[in-house]
Coordinates of C-alpha atoms and ligand atoms in Angstrom, one line a residue:
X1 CA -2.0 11.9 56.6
X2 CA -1.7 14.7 53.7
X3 CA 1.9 13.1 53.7
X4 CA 0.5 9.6 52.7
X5 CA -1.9 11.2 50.5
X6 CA 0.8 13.1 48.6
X7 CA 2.7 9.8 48.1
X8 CA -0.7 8.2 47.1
X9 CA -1.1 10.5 44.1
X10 CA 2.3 10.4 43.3
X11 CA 1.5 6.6 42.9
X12 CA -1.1 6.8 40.7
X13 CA 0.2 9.6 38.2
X14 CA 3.3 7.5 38.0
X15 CA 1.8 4.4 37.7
X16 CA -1.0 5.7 35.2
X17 CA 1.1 8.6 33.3
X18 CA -1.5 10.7 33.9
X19 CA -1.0 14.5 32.7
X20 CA -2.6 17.4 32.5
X21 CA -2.6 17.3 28.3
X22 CA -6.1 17.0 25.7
X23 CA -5.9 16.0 22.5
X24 CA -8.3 15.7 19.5
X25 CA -8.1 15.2 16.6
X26 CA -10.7 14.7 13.6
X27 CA -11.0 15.2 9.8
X28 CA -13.4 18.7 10.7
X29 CA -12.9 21.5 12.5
X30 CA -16.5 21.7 13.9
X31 CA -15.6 17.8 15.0
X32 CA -12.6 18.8 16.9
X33 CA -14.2 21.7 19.0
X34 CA -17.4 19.7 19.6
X35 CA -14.8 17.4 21.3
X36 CA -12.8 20.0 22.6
X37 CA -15.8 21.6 24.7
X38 CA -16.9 17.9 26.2
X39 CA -13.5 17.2 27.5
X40 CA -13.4 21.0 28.6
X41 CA -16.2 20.8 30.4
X42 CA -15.1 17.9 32.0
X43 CA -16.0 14.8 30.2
X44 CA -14.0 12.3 29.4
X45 CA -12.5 11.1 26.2
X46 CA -15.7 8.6 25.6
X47 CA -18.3 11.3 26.6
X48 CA -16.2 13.3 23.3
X49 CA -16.1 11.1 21.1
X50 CA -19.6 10.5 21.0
X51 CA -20.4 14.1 21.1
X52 CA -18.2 14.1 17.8
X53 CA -18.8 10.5 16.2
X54 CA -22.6 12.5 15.8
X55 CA -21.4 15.8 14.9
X56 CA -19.1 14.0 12.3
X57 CA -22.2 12.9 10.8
X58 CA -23.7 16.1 10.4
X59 CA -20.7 18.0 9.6
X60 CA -18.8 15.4 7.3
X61 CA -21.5 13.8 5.3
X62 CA -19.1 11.9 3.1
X63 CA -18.0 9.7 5.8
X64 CA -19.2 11.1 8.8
X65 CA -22.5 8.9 9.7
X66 CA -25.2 7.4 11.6
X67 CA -26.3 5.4 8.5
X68 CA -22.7 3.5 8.9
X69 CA -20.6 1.6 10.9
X70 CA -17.2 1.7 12.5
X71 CA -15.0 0.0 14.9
X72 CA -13.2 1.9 18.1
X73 CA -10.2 1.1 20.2
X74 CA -10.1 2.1 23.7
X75 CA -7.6 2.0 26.5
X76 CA -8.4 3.6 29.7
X77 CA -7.1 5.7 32.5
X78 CA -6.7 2.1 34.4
X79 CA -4.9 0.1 31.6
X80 CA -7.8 -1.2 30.5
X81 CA -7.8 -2.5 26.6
X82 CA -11.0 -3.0 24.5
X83 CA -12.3 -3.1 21.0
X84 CA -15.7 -2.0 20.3
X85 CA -17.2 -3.4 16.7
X86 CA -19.8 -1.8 15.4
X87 CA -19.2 -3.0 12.3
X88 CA -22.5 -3.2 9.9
X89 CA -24.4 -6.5 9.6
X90 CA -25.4 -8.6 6.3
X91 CA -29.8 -8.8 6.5
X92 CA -30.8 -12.2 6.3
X93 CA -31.7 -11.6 2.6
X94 CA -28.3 -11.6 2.0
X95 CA -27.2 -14.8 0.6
X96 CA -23.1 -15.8 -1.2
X97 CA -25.3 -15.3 -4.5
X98 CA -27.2 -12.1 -4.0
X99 CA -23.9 -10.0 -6.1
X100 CA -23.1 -13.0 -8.4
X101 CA -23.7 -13.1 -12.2
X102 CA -25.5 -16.6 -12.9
X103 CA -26.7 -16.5 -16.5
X104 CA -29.2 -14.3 -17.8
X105 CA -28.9 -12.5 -14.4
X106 CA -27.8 -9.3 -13.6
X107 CA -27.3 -8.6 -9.4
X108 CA -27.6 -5.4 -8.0
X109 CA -24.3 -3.5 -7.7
X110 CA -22.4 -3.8 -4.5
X111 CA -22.0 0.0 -4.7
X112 CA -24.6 2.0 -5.8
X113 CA -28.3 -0.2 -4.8
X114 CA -30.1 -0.6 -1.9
X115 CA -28.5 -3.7 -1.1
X116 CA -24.9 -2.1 -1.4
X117 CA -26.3 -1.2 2.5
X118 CA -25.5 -3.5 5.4
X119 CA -27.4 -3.0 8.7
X120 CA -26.0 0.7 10.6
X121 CA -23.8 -0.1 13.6
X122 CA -23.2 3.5 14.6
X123 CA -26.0 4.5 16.6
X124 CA -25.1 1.2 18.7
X125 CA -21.5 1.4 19.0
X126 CA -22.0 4.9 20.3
X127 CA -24.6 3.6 23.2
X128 CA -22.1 0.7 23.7
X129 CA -19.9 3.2 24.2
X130 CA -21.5 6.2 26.1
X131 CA -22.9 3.2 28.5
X132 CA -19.8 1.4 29.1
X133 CA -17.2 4.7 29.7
X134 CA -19.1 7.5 30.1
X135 CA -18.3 9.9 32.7
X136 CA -21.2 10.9 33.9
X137 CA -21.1 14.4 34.0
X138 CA -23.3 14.4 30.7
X139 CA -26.4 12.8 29.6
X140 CA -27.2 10.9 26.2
X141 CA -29.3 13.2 25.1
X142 CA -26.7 16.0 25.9
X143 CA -24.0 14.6 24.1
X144 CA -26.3 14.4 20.7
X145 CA -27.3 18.4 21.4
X146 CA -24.5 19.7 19.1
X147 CA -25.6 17.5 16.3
X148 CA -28.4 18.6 16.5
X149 CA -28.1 21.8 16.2
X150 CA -25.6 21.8 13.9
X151 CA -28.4 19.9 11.4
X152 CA -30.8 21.8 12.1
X153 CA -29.2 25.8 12.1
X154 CA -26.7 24.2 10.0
X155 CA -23.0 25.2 9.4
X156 CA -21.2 26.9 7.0
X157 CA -19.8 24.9 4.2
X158 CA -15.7 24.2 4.3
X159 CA -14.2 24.9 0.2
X160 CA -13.4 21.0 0.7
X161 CA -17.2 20.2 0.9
X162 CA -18.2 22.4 -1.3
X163 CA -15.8 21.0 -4.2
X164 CA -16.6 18.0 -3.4
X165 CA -20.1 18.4 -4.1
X166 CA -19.2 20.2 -7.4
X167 CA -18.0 16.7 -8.2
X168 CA -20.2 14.4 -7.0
X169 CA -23.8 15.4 -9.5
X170 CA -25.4 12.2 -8.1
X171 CA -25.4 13.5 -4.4
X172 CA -26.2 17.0 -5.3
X173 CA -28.9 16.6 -7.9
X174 CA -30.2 14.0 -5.6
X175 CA -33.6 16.2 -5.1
X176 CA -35.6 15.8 -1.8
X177 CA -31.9 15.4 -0.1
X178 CA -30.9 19.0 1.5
X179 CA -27.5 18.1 -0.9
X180 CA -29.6 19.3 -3.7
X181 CA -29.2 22.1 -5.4
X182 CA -29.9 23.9 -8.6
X183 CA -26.7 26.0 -8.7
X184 CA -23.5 25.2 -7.5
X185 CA -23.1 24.9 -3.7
X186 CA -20.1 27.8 -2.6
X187 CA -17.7 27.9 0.2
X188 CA -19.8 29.9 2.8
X189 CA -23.3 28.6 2.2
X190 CA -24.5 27.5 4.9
X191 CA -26.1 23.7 4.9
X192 CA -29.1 22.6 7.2
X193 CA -30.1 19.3 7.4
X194 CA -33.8 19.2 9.4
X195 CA -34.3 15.8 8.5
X196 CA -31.6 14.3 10.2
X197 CA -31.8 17.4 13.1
X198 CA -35.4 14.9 13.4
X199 CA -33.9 11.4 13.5
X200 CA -31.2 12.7 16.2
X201 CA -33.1 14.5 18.1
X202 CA -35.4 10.8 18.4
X203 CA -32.1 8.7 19.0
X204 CA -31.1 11.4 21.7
X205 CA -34.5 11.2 23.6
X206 CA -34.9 7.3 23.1
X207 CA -31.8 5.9 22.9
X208 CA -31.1 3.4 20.3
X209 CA -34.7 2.3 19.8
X210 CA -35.1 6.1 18.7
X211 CA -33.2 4.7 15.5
X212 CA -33.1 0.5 15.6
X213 CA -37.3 0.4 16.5
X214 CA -39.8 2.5 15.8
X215 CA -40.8 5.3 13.2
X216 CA -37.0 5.7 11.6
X217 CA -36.5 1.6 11.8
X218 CA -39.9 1.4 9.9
X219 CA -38.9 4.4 7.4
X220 CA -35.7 2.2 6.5
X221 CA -37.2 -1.0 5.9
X222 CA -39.9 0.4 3.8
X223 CA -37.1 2.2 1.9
X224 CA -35.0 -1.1 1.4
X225 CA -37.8 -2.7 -0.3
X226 CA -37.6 -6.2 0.8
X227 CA -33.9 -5.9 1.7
X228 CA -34.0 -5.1 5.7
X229 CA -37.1 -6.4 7.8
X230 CA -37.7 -4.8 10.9
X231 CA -36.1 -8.4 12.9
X232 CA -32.5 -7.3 11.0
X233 CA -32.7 -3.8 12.3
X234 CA -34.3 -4.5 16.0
X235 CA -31.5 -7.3 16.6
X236 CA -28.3 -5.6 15.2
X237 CA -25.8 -5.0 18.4
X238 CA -22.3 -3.7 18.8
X239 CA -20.2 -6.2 20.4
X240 CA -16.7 -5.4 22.6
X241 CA -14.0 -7.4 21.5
X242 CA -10.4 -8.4 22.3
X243 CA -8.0 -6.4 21.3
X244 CA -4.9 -8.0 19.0
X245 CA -1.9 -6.8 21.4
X246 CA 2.2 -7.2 21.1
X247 CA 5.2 -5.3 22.6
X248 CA 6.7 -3.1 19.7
X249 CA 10.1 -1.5 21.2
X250 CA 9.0 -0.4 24.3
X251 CA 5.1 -0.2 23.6
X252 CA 2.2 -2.0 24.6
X253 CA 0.3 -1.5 21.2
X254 CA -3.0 -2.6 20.9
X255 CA -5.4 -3.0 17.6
X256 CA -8.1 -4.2 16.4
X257 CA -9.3 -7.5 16.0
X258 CA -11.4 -9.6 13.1
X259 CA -14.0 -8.8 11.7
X260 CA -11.0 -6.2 11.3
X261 CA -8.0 -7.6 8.9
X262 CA -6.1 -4.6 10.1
X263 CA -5.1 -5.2 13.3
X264 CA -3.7 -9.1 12.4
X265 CA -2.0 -7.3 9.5
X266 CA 0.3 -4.5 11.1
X267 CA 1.0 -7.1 13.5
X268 CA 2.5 -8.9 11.0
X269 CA 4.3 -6.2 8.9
X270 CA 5.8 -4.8 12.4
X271 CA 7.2 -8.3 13.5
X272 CA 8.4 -8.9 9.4
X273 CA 10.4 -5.7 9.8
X274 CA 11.4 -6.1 12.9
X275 CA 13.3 -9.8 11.8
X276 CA 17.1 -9.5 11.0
X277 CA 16.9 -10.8 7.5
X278 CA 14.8 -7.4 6.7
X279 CA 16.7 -4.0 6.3
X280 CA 14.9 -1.2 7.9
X281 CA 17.6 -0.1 9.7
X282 CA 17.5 3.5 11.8
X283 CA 16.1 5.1 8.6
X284 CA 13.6 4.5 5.7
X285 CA 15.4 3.8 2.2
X286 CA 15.2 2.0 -0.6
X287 CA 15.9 -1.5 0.7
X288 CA 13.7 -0.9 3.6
X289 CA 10.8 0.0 0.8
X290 CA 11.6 -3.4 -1.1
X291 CA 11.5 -5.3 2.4
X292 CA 8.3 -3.5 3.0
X293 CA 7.0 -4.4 -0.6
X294 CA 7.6 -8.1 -0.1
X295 CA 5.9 -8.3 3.3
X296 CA 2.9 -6.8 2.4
X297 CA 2.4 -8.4 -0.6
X298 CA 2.4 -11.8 1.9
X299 CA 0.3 -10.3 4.5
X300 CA -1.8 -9.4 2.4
X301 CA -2.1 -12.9 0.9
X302 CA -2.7 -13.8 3.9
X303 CA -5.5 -11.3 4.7
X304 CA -7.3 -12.7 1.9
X305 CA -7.0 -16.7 2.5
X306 CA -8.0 -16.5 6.5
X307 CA -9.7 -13.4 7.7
X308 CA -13.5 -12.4 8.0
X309 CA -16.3 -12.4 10.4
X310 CA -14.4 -14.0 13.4
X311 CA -17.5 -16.4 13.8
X312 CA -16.6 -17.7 10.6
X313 CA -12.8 -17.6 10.6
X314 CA -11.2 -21.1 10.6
X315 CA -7.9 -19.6 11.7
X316 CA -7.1 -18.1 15.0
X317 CA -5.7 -14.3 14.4
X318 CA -2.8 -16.0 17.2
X319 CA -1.4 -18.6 14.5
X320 CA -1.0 -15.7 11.8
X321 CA 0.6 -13.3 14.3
X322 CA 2.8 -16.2 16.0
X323 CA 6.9 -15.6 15.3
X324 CA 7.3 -19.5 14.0
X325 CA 4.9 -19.0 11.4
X326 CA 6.0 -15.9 10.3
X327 CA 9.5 -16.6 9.8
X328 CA 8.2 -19.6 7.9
X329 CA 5.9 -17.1 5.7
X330 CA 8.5 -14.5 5.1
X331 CA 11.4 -17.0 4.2
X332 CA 11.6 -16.5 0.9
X333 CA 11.7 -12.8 0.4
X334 CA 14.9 -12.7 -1.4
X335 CA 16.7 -9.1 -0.8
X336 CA 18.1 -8.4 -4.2
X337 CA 15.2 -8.8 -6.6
X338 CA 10.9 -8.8 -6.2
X339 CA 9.3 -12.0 -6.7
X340 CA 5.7 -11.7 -7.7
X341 CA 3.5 -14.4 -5.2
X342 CA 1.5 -16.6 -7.2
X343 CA -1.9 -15.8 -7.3
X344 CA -4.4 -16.8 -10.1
X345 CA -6.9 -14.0 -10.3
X346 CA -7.1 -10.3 -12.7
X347 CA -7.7 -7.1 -10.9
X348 CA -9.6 -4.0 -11.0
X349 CA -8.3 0.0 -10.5
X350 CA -8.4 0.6 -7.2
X351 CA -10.8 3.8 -6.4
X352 CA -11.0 6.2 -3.8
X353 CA -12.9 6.0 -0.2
X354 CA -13.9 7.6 2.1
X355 CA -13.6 6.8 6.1
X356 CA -12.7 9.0 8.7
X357 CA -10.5 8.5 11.2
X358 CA -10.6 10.7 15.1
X359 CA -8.7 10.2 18.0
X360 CA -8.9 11.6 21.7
X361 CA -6.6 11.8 24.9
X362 CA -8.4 12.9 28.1
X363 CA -6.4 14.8 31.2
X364 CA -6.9 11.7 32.5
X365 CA -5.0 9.3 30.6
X366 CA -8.4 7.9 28.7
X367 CA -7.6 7.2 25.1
X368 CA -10.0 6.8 22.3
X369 CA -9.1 6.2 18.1
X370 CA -12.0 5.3 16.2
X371 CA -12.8 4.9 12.2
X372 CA -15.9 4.5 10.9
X373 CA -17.5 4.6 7.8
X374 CA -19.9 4.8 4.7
X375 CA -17.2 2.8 2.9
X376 CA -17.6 5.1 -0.4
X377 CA -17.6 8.6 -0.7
X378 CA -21.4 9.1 0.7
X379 CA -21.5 5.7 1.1
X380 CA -23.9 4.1 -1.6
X381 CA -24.9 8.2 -2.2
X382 CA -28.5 7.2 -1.1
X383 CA -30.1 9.3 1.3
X384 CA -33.3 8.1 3.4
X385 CA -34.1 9.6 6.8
X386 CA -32.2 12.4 7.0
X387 CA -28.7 10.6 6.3
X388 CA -26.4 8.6 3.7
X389 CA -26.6 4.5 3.5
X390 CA -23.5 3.0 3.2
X391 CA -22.2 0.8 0.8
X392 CA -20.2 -1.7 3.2
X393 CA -21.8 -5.0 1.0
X394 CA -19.1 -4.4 -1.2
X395 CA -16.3 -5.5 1.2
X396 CA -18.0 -8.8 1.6
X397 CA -15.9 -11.0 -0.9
X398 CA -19.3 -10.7 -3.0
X399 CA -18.0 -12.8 -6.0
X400 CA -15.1 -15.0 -4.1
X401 CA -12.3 -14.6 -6.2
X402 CA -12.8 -11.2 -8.4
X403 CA -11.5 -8.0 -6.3
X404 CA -13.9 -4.8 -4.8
X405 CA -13.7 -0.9 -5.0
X406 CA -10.1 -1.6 -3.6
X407 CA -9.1 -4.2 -5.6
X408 CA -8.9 -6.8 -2.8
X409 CA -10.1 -10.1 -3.7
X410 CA -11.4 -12.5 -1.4
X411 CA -12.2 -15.8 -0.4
X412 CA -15.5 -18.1 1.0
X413 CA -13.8 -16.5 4.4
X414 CA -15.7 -13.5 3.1
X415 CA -18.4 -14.2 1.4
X416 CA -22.0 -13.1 1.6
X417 CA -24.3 -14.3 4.4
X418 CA -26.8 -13.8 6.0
X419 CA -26.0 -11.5 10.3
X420 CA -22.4 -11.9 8.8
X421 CA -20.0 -8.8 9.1
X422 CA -17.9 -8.1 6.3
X423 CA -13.9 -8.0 6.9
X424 CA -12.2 -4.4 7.0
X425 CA -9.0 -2.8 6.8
X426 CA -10.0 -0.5 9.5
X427 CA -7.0 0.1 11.9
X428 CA -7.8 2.2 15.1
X429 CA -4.7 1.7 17.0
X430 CA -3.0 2.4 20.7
X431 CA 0.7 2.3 21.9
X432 CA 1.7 2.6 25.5
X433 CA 4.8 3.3 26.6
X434 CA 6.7 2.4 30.0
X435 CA 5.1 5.5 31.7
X436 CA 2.0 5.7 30.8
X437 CA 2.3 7.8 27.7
X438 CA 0.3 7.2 24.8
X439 CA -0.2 7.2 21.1
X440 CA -3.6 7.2 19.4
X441 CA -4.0 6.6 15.7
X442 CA -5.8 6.1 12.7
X443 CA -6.8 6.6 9.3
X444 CA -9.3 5.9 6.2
X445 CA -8.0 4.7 3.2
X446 CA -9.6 1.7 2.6
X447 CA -6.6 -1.2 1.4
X448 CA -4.2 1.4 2.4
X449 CA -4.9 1.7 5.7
X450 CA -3.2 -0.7 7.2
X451 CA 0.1 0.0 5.3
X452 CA -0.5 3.8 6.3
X453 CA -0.8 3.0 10.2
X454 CA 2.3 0.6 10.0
X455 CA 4.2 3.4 8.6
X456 CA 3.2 5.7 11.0
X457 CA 4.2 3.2 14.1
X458 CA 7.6 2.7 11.9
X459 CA 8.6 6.2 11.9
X460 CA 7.3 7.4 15.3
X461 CA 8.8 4.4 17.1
X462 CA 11.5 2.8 15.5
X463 CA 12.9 6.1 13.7
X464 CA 12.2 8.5 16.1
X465 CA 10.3 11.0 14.5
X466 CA 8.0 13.3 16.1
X467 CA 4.1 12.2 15.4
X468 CA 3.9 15.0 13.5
X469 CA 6.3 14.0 11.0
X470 CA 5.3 10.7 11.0
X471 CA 2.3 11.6 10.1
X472 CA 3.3 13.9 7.5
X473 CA 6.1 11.6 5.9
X474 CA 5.0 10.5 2.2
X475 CA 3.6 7.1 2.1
X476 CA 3.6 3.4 -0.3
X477 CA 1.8 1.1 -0.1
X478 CA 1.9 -2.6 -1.7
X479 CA -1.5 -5.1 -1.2
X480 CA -0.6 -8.5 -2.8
X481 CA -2.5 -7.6 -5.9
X482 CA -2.3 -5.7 -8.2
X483 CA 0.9 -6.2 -7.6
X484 CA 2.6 -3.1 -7.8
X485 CA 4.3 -0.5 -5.5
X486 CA 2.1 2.4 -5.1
X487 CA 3.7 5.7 -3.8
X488 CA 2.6 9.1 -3.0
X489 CA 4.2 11.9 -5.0
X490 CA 7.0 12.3 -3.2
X491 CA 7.5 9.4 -1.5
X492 CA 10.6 7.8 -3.4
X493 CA 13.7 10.2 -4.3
X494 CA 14.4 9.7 -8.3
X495 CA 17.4 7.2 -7.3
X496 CA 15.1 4.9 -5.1
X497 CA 12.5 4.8 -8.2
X498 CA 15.5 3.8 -10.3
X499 CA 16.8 1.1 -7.4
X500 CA 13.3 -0.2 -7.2
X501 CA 12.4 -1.1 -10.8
X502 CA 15.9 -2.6 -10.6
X503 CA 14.7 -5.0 -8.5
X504 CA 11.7 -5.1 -10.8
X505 CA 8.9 -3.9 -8.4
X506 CA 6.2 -2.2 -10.9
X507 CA 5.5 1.5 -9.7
X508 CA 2.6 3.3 -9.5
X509 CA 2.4 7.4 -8.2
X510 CA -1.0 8.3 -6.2
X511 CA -2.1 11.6 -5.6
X512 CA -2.6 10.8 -1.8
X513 CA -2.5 8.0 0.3
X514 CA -4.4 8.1 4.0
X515 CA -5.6 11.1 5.5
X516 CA -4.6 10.4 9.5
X517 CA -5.4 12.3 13.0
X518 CA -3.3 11.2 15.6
X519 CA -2.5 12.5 19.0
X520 CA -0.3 11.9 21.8
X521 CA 0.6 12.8 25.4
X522 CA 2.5 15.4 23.5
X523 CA 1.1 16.6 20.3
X524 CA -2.4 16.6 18.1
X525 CA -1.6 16.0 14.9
X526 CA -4.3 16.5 11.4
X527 CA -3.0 15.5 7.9
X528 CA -2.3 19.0 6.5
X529 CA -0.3 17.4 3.6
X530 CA -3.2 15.8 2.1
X531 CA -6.6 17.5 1.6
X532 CA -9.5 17.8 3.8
X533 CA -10.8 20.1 6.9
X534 CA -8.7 18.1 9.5
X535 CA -8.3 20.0 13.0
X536 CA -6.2 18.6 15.8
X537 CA -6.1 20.9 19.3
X538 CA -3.4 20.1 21.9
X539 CA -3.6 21.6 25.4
X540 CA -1.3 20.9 28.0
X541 CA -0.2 22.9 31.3
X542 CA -1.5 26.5 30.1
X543 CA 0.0 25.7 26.6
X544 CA -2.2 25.6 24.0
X545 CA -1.1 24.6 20.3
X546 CA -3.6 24.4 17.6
X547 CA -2.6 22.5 14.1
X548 CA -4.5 22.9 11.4
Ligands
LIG601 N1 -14.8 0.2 4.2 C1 -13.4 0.3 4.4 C2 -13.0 -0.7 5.4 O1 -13.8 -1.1 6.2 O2 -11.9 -1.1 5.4

């Protein structure tokens, strides 16, 4: 008998690759350990990462939220694949015109207004979540008690926060917010935030009604001023979605779906450069950049003609990822020189954003990546009930035609209306291997996200490199229009600059593009190239490795 069940567990950790390995890894230290301490205490990887999507909020104001949205990717112990949008919803104010100039008429700005806000999905994608996969071994309300605490004792302010808030005067001269202050906020000072230790401690005793009914549901309407009624809040639900999936070179990988663009998108970049007419070769080079260039530019193109709220989408994310249309797409990508796609509109700068990214591994093979976001940095930077509103109207295509903060245009695909989500570039990603081993990713970045995650996947998989140093590894990134290749500082040696305007790409050298946390069966890895608090912890068989 102890023989069978010896050869019955042997069964299961090969079929599952299950290990004895945690990972974690998020854009804050406090995040990670709030994490860490659920899946040490035997949670699972869902029980942690709603312990930490709320402590995020508390601890990472810029992005971190509950007055946001967010999508997550899940693949389970069991091989099961999901996608969980809890992307933020239009009001039924909301109409195509609401951001248009017409005449005399000046709309409100997609950015900085009260109706730069959609509806908050956080609150319930985390029920979704914490209902669906939770372990049991906590309760609701004990998986918000860190939040909690941390808003209401507070926690010491990182140098990154601090600066930030050094440069942001409209969030910390904001007064009534605890953001305000009349002398610069310093590394050390410690930040409470009992408004928002208030509305968690409600959502952790009630539930989602604590925030989507009730007291805090009538504090935001009457803030919005007409904008949300009480119906628009009450009714807003996550919704668990079908995963985009493919084999990529020995992985299962699975993404996310519309209302993501992100997941249809690296879909497409990873078949273009995996046809033979494309030179990515074992290693990334110059003609593997220009090949990359040309492919986004079309995919992105492409992101822009078809993709939106799936309910409204009139093409199936299948026809855009299928191999016949693609070769049909990418057939005139000539090899020796860059020709510009036509497209008929002007373009903005493109401007920063600010998302966050986490991803966990249980010891039990459960795998979690999720982004979610205020959009902006602070979202719209108005604060009601104890947290930021984001400013997600702005990735509706709010006047089809002229570009947004990222300098993606759109089409009717993504136009305003009314319970419509707008389309994202949010990428939350998962590879499985042939044993079980997995690969959980993400990053914010707005446009360049997708670009980001595809190079990520391109270097991990195809050229071997260790997540680490994939994750690490300077980054371009093309989107159609403007149509330029952008690069991080350091991304192209001298003689591929010189190669590349050769074949008369445009360049263009960013500070910083993506900001990723990624783990694996074998590593944790936070972007220490770029800036930011990120923390990833890696634990497995008695040997601990922490990566700051
Ligand atoms: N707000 C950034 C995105 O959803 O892609």
């Amino acid at each position: 008998m102890r023989q069978f069940y010896a050869l019955f567990l042997l069964l299961v950790i090969s079929h599952t690759g299950w290990s004895q390995s945690i990972a974690v890894a998020t854009a804050h230290p406090i995040g990670t350990q709030v994490a860490r301490q659920v899946l040490e205490a035997g949670g699972n990887a869902y029980d942690a990462a709603v312990a930490a999507h709320f402590a995020l909020a508390v601890v990472l104001p810029r992005a971190g939220n509950i007055g946001g949205g967010g999508f997550a990717l899940i693949h389970t112990f069991g091989g099961e694949a999901r996608a969980l949008d809890f992307r933020e919803t239009a009001p039924q104010a909301a109409t195509r015109e609401t951001f248009m100039v017409s005449g005399e008429n000046i709309p409100p700005s997609s950015l900085r207004s009260i109706q730069a806000s959609g509806v908050p999905g956080s609150v319930a994608g985390m029920w979704e979540l914490y209902t669906a996969y939770r372990s049991g071994r906590f309760t609701w309300a004990e998986l918000l008690q860190p939040a909690i605490l941390l808003a209401d004792t507070g926690f010491a302010m990182t140098p990154f926060l601090a600066d930030l808030l050094l440069h942001t005067p409209h969030i910390a001269e904001q007064e009534g917010s605890p953001f305000y202050r009349q002398v610069p906020w310093q590394a050390g000072d410690r930040l409470t935030q009992h408004v928002l230790a208030q509305t968690l401690t409600d959502i952790a005793a009630m539930g989602p009604e604590g925030f989507y009914q009730g007291l805090h549901a009538a504090r935001l309407v009457d803030w919005s001023q007409g904008w949300f009624t009480p119906e628009d809040i009450g009714l807003y639900r996550a919704v668990w979605r079908a995963p985009l999936s493919m084999v990529y070179r020995g992985y299962n990988l699975y993404t996310m779906p519309p209302p993501s663009s992100g997941g249809v998108a690296l879909i497409q970049l990873l078949k273009g450069s995996d046809r033979p007419a494309n030179r990515f070769g074992k290693r990334w080079k110059g003609e593997a950049i220009h090949d990359f260039t040309e492919l986004a530019h079309r995919v992105y193109q492409d992101r822009t003609y078809y993709l939106g709220d799936p309910d409204y989408m009139e093409v199936v994310p299948g026809a855009l990822m299928d191999d016949g249309y693609l070769a049909n797409r990418f057939a005139d990508i000539e090899q020796d020189r860059h020709v510009p796609i036509a497209w008929n509109q002007s373009h903005t700068e493109l401007e920063s954003n600010e998302t966050t990214h986490f991803s966990i591994l249980d010891s039990a093979g459960n795998a979690i990546a999720i982004t979610t976001t205020l959009n902006g940095l602070f979202g719209s930077g108005l604060w009601v009930d104890g947290y930021f509103m984001n400013n997600e109207m702005d990735d509706f295509a709010t006047q089809p035609g002229v570009p947004n903060q990222f300098g993606l245009i759109g089409y009717e695909v993504n136009s305003v209306a009314p319970g419509k989500r707008m389309l994202s570039s949010m990428t939350p990603t998962i590879l499985v291997d042939g044993s079980g081993n997995k690969v959980v990713l993400g990053t914010p970045g707005g446009s360049t996200i997708i670009t980001n995650v595809f190079q990520v996947v391109l270097h991990h998989v195809r050229y071997q490199k260790t997540l680490e140093e994939a994750v690490h590894i300077k980054k371009v990134h093309a989107q159609g229009l403007p149509e330029k290749l952008f690069y991080e500082v350091g991304a192209l040696t001298p003689r591929w600059q010189k190669k590349l305007k050769a074949l008369g790409h445009p360049l263009e050298a960013w500070k910083q593009i993506g900001r990723f946390q990624a783990v694996s069966s074998f590593e944790a890895v936070a972007d220490v190239t770029r800036s930011g608090d990120s923390q990833g912890y890696f634990y497995s068989d008695g040997v601990k490795s922490k990566r700051k």
